[in-house]
Coordinates of N, CA and C in Angstrom, one line a residue:
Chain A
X34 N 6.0 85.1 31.9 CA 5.3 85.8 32.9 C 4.0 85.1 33.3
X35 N 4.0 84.7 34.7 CA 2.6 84.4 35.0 C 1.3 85.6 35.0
X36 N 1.8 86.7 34.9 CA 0.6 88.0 35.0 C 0.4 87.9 36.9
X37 N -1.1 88.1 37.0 CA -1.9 87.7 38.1 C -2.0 86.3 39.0
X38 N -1.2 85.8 39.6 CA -2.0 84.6 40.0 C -3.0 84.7 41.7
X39 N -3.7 84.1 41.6 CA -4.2 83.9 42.8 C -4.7 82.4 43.6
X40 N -4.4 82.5 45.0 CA -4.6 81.3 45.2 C -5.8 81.2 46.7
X41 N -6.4 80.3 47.0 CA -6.8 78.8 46.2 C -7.7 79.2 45.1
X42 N -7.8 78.1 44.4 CA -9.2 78.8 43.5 C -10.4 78.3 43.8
X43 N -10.4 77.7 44.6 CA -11.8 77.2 45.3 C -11.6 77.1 46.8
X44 N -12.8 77.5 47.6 CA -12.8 77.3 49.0 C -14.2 77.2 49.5
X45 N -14.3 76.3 50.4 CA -15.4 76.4 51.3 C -15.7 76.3 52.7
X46 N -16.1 77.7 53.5 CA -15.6 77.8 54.7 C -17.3 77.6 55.5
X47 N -16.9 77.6 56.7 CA -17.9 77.4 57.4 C -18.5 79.0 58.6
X48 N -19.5 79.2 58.5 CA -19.8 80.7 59.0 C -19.3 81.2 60.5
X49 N -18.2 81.9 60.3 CA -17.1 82.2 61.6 C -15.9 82.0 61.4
X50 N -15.1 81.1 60.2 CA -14.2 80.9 59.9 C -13.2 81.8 59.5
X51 N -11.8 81.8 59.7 CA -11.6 83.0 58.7 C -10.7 82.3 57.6
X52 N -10.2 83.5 57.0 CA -9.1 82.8 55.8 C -8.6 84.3 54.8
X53 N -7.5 83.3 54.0 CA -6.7 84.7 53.7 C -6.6 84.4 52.5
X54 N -7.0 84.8 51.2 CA -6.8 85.0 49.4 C -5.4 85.8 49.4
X55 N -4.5 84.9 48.6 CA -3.3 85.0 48.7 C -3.2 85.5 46.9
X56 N -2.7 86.9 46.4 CA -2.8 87.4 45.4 C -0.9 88.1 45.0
X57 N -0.9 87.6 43.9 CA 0.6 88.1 43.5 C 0.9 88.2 41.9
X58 N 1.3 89.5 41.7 CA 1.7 90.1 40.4 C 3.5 90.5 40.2
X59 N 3.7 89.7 38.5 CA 5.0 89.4 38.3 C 5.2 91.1 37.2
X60 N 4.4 91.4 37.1 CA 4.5 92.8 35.8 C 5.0 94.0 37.1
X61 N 5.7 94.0 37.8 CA 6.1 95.1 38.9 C 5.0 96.7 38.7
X62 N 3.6 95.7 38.8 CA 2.9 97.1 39.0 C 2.9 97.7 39.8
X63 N 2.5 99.1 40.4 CA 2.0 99.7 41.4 C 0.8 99.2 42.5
X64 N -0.3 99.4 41.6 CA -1.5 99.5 41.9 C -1.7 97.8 42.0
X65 N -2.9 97.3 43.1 CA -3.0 96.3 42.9 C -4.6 96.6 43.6
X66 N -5.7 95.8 43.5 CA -7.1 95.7 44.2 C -7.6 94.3 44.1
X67 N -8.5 94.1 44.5 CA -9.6 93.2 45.1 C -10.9 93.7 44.8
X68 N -11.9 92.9 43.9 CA -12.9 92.8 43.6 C -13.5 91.6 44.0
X69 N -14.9 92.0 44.1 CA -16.1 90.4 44.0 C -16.9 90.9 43.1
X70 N -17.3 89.7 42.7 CA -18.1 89.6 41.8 C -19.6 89.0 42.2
X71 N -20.6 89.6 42.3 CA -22.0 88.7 42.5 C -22.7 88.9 41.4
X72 N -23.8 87.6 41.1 CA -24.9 87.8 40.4 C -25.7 89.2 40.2
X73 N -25.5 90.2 39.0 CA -26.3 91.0 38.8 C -25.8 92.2 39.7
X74 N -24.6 92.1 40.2 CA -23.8 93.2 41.0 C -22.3 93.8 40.0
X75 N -22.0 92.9 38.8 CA -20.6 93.3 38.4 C -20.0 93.2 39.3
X76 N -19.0 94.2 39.2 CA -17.6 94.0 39.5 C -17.6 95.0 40.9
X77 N -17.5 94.5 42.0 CA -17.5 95.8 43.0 C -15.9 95.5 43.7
X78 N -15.6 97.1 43.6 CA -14.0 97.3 44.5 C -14.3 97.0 46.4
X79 N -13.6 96.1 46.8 CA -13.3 96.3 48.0 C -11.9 96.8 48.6
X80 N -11.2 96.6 48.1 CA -9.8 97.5 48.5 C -8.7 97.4 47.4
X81 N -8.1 98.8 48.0 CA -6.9 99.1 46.7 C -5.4 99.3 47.8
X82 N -5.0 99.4 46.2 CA -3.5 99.8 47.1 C -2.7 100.8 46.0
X83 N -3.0 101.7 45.8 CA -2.2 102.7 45.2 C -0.7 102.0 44.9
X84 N -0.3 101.8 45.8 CA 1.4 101.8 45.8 C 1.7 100.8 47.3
X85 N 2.9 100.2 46.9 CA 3.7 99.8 48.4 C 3.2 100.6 49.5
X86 N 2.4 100.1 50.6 CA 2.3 100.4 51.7 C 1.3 101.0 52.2
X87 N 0.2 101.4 51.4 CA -0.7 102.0 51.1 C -1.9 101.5 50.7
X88 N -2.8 101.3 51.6 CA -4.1 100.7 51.1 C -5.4 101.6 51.6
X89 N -6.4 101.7 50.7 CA -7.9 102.3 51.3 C -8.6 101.5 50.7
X90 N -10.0 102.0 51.4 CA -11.0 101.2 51.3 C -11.8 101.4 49.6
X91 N -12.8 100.0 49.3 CA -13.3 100.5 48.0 C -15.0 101.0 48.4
X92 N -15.6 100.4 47.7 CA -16.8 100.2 47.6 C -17.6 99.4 48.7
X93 N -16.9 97.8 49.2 CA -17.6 97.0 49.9 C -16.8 96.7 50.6
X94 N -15.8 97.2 51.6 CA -15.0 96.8 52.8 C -15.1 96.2 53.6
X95 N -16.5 96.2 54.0 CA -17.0 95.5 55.3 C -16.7 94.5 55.5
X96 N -15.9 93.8 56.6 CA -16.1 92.1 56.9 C -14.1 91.7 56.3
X97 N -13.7 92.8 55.4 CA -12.7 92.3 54.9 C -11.4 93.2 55.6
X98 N -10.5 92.6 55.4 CA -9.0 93.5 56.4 C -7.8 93.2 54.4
X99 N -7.0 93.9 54.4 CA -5.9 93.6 53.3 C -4.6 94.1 53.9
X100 N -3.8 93.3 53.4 CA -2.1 93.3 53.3 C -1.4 93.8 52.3
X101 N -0.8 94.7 52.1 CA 0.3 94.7 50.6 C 1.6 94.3 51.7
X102 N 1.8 93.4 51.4 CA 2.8 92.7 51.9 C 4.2 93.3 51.3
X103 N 4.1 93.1 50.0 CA 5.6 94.3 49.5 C 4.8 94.5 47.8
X104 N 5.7 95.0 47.0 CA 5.1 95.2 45.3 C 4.6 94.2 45.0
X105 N 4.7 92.9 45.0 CA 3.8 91.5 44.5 C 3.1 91.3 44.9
X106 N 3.1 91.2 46.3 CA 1.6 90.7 46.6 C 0.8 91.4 47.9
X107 N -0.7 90.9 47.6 CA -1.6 91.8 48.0 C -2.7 90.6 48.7
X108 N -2.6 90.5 50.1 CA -3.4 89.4 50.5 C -5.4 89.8 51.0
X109 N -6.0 89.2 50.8 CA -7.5 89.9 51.3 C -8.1 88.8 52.6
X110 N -7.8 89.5 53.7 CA -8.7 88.0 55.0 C -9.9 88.4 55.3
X111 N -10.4 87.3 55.4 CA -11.8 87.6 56.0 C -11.9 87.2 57.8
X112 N -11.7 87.9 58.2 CA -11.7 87.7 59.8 C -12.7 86.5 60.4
X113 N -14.2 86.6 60.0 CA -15.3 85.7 60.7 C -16.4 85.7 59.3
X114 N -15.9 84.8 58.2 CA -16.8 85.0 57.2 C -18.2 84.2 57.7
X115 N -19.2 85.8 56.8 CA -20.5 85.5 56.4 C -21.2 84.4 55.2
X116 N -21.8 84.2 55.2 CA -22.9 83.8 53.9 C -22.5 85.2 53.0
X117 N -23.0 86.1 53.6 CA -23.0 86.6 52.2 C -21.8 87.3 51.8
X118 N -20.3 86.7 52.2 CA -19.6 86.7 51.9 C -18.9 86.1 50.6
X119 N -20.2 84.8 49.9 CA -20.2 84.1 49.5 C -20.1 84.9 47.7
X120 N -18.7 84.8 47.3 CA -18.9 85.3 45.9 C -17.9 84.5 44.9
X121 N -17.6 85.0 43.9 CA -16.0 85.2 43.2 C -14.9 86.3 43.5
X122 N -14.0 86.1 43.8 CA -13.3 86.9 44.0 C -11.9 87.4 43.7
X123 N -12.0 88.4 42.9 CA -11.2 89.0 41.5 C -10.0 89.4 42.0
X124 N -8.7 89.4 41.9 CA -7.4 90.1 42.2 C -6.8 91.1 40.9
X125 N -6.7 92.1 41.1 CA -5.7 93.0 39.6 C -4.3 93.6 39.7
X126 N -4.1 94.1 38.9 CA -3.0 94.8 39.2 C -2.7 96.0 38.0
X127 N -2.4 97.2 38.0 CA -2.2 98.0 36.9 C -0.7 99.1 37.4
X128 N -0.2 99.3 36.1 CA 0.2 100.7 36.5 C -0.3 101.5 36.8
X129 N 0.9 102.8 37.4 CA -0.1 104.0 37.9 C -0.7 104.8 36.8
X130 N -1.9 105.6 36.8 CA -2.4 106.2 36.0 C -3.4 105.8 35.1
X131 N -3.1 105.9 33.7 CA -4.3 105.7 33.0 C -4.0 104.3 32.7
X132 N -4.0 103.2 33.0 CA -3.6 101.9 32.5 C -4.4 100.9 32.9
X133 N -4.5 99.9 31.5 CA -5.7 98.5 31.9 C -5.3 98.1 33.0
X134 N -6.3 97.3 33.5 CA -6.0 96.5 34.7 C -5.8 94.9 34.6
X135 N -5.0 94.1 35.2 CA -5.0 92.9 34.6 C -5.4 92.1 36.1
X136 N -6.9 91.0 35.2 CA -7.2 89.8 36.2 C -6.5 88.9 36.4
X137 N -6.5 87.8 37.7 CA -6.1 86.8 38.1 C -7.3 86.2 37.6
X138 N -7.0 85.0 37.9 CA -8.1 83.9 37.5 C -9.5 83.6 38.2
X139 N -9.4 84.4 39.8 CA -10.2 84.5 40.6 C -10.1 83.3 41.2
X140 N -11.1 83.5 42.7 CA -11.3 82.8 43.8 C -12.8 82.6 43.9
X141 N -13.2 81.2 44.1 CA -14.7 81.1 44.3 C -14.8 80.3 46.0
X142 N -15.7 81.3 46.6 CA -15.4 81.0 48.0 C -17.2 80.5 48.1
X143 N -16.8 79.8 48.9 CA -18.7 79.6 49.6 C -18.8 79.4 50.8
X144 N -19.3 80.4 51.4 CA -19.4 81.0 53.2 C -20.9 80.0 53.6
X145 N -20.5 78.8 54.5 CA -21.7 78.5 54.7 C -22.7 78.4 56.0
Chain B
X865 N -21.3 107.2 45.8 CA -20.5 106.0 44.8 C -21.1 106.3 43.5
X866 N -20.1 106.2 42.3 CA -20.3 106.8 41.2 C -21.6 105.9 40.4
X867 N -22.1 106.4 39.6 CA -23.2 105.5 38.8 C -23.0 105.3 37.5
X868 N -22.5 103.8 37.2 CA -22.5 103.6 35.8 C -22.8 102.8 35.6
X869 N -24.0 102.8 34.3 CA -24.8 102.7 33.7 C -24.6 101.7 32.6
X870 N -25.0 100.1 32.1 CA -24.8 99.7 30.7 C -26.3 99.1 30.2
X871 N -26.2 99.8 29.2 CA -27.6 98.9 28.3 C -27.3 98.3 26.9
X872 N -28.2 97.4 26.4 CA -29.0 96.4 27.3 C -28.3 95.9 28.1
X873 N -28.7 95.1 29.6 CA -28.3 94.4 30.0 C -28.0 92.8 29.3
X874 N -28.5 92.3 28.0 CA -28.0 91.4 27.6 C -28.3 91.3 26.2
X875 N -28.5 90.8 25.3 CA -28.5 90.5 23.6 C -28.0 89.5 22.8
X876 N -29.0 89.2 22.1 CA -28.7 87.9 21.6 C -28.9 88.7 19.8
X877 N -27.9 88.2 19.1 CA -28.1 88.9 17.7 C -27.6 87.1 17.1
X878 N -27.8 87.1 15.7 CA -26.9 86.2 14.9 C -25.9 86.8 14.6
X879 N -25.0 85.3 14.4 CA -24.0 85.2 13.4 C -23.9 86.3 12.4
X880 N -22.8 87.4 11.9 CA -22.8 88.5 10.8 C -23.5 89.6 11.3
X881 N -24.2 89.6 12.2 CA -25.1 90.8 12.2 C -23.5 92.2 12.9
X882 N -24.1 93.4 13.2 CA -23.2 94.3 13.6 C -24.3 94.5 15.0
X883 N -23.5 94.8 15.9 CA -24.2 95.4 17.5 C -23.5 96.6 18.0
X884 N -24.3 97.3 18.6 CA -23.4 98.1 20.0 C -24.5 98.1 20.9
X885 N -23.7 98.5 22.1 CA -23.9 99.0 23.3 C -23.2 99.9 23.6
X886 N -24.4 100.8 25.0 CA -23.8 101.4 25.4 C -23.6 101.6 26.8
X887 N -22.6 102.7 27.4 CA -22.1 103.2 28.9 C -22.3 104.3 29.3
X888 N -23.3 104.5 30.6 CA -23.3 105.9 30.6 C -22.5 106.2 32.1
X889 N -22.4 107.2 32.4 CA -21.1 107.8 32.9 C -21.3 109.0 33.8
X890 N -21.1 109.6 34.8 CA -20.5 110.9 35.7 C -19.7 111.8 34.4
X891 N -20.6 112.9 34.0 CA -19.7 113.8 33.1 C -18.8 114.3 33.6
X892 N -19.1 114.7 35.2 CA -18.2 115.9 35.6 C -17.2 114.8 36.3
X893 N -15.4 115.3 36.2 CA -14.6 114.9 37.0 C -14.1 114.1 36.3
X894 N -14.3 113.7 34.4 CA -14.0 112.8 34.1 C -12.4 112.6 34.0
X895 N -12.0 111.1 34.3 CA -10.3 110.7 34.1 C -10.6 110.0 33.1
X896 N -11.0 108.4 32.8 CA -11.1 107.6 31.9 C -12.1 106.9 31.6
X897 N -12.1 106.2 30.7 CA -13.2 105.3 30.6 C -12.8 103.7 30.2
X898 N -12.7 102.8 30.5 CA -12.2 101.6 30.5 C -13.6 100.4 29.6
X899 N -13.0 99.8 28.6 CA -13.7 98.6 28.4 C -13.0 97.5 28.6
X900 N -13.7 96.3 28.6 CA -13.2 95.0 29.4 C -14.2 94.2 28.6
X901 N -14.0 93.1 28.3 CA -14.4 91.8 27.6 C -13.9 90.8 28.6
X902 N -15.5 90.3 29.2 CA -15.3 88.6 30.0 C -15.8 87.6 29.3
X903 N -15.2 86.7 29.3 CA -15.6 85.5 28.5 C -15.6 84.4 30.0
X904 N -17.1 83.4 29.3 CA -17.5 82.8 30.8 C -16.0 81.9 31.1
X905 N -15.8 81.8 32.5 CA -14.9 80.5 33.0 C -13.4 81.3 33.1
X906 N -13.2 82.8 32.3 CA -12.2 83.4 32.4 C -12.3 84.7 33.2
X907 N -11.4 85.3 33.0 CA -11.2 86.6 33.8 C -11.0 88.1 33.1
X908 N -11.6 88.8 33.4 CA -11.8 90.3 32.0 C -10.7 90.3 31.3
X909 N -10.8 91.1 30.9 CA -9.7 91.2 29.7 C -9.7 92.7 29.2
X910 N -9.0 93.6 29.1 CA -8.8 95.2 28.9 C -9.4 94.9 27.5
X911 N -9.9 96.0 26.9 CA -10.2 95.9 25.2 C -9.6 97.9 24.7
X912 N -10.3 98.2 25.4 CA -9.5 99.8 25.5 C -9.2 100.7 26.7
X913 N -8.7 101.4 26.5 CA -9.1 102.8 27.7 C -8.4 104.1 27.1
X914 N -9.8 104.6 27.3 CA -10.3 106.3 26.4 C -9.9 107.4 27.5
X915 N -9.3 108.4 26.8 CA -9.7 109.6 28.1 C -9.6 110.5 27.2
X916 N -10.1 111.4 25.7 CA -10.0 112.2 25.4 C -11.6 112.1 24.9
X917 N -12.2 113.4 24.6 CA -13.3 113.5 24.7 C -13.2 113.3 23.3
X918 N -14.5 112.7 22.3 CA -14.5 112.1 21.0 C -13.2 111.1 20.5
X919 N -12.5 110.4 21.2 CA -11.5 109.3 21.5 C -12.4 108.6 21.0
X920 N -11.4 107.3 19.5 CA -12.3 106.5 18.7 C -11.4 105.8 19.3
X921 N -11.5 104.0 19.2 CA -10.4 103.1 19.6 C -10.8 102.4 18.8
X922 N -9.8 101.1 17.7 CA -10.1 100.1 17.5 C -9.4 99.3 17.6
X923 N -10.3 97.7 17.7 CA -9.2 96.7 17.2 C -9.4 95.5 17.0
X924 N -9.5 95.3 15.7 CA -10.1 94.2 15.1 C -11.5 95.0 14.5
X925 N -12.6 94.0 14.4 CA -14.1 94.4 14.3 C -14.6 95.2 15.5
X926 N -13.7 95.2 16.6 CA -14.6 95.8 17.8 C -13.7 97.4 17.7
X927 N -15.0 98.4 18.1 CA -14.2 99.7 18.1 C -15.3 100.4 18.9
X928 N -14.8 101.4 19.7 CA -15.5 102.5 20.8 C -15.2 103.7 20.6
X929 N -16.1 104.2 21.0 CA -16.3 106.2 21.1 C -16.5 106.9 22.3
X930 N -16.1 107.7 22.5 CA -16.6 107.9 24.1 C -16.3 109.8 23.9
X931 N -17.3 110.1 24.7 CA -18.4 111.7 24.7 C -18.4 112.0 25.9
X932 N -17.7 111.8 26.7 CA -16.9 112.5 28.1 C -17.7 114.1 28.6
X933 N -18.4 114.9 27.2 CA -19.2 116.2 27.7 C -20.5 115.4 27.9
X934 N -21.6 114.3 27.5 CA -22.5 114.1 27.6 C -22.6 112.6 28.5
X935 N -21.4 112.3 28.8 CA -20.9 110.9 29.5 C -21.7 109.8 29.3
X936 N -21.3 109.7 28.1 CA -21.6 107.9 27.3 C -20.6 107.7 26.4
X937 N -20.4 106.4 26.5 CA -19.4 105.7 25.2 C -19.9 104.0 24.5
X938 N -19.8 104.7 23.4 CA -20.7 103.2 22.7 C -19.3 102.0 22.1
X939 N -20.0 101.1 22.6 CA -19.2 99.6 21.8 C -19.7 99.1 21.1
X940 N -19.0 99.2 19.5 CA -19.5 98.5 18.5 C -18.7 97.0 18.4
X941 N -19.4 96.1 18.0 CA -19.0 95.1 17.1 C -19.4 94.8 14.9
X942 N -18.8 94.6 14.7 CA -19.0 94.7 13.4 C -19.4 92.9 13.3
X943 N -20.1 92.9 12.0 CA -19.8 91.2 11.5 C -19.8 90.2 13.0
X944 N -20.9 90.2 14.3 CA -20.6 89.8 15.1 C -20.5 88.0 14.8
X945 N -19.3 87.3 15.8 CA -18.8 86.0 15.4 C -18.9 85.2 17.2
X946 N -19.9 84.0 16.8 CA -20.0 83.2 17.9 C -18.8 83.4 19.2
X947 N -17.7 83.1 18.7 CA -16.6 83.6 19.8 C -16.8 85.1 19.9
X948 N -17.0 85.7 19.9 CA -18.0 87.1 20.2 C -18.6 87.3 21.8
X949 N -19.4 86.3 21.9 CA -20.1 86.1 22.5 C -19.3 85.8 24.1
X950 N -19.9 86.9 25.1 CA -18.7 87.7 26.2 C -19.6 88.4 27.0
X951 N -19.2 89.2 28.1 CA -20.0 90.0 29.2 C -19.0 91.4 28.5
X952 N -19.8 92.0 28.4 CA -19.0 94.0 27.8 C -18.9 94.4 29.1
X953 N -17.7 94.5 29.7 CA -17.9 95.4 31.1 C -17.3 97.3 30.2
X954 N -18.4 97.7 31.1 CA -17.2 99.7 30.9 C -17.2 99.6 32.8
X955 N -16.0 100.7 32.8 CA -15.3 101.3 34.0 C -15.3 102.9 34.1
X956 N -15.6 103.2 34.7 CA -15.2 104.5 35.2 C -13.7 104.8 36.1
X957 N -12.9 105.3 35.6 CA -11.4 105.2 35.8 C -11.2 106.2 36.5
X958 N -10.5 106.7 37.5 CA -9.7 107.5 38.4 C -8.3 107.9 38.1
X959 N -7.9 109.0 38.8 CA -6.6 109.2 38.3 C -5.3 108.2 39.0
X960 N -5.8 107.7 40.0 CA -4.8 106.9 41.1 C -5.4 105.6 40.6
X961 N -6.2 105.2 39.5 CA -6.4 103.9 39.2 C -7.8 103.4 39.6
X962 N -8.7 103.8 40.2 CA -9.7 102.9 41.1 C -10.8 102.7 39.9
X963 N -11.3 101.6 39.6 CA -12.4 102.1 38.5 C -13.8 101.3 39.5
X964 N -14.3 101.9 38.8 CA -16.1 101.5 39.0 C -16.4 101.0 38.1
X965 N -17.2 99.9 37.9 CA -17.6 99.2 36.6 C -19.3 99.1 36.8
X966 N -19.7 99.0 35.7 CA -21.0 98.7 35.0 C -21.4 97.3 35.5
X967 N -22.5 97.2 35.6 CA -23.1 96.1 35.5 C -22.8 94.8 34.0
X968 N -22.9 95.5 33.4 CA -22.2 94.5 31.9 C -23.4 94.6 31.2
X969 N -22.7 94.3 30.0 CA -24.1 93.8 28.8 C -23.7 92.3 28.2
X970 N -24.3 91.4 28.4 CA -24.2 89.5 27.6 C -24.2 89.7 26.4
X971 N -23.6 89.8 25.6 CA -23.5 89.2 24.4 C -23.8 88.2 24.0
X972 N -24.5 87.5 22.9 CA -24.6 85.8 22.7 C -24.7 86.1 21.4
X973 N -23.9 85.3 20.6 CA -23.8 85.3 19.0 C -24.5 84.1 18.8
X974 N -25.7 83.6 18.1 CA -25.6 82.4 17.5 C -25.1 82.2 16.2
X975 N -24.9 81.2 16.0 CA -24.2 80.5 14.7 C -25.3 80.6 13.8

């Protein structure tokens, strides 16, 4: 089992560009989300997906659009990235209910 | 947006010594409480998740408590060991999965 993977793992876009974090889980979870990571911020939710078909917003939505394309995978675009767009960027996945969540390896993007 | 709380924000102990930290938490509405261990260059890693009020976890040297009526949960390390040395995330957990996380506390073990 690969767990989480996500792809690219590095990127560097120019300010207006857009682009799409391509995220996919082999453990047939439910739940899947999107996190970034900044300096001295932890871990903030940008979007979830309960289940197939089903997505809301988290904590920091702004600037971002998401896909659950089908149970695997869960894509995150940035329509016209900012600078301060500029983070790491975490993909998960869990069962429903009380259950750990498992990381991808993450995405390091730099909005310039 | 929920407020959770970790202190210290970072710590440096030796080699053998024993540490905790702690999480503090929204009492009311509680679902779970999640710990997570980052190690740099990697990606978290689950360590527990509590949802019973005085819920002990262990495993290995590391073990947690969590007080769901006064919303904090402490993370001990025992005999702390250079590979030790990690970001402590807690989460505040939902019942549809959404968690909130902490800021983290640095661990650094020296040898």
């Amino acid at each position: 089992n690969a767990g989480v993977t996500q792809t690219p793992k590095f990127q560097v876009l120019k300010t207006g560009q857009s682009m799409t974090l391509q995220c996919a889980q082999d453990m047939n979870h439910n739940s899947m989300y999107w996190y970034r990571q900044d300096p001295g911020m932890g871990l903030r939710l940008i979007y979830y997906s309960a289940s197939e078909g089903t997505t809301d917003k988290g904590e920091v939505p702004n600037g971002y659009n998401v896909s659950r394309l089908n149970k695997r995978e869960f894509s995150l675009r940035l329509e016209s990235a900012a600078p301060s767009q500029t983070s790491v960027y975490f993909c998960a996945s869990s069962d429903v209910g009380v259950n750990e969540q498992f990381f991808g390896p993450g995405t390091r993007l730099t909005v310039l | 947006i929920l407020n959770v709380e970790q202190s210290p924000q970072s710590l440096h102990v030796q080699e053998g010594d024993s540490t905790n930290f702690t999480c503090s938490f929204p009492s009311s509405n509680f679902y779970a409480l999640h710990w997570y261990r980052w190690e740099t260059a990697k990606s978290p890693e689950a360590l527990f998740v509590m949802t019973l009020n005085g819920d002990e976890k262990k495993k290995g040297r590391i073990s947690a408590t969590l007080n769901t009526k006064e919303g904090y949960s402490y993370l001990y390390i025992k005999g702390s060991q250079p590979e030790d040395s990690a970001t402590y995330l807690c989460a505040f957990g939902t019942s549809y999965g959404k968690l909130t996380f902490g800021q983290g506390t640095i661990l650094t073990v020296h040898p």
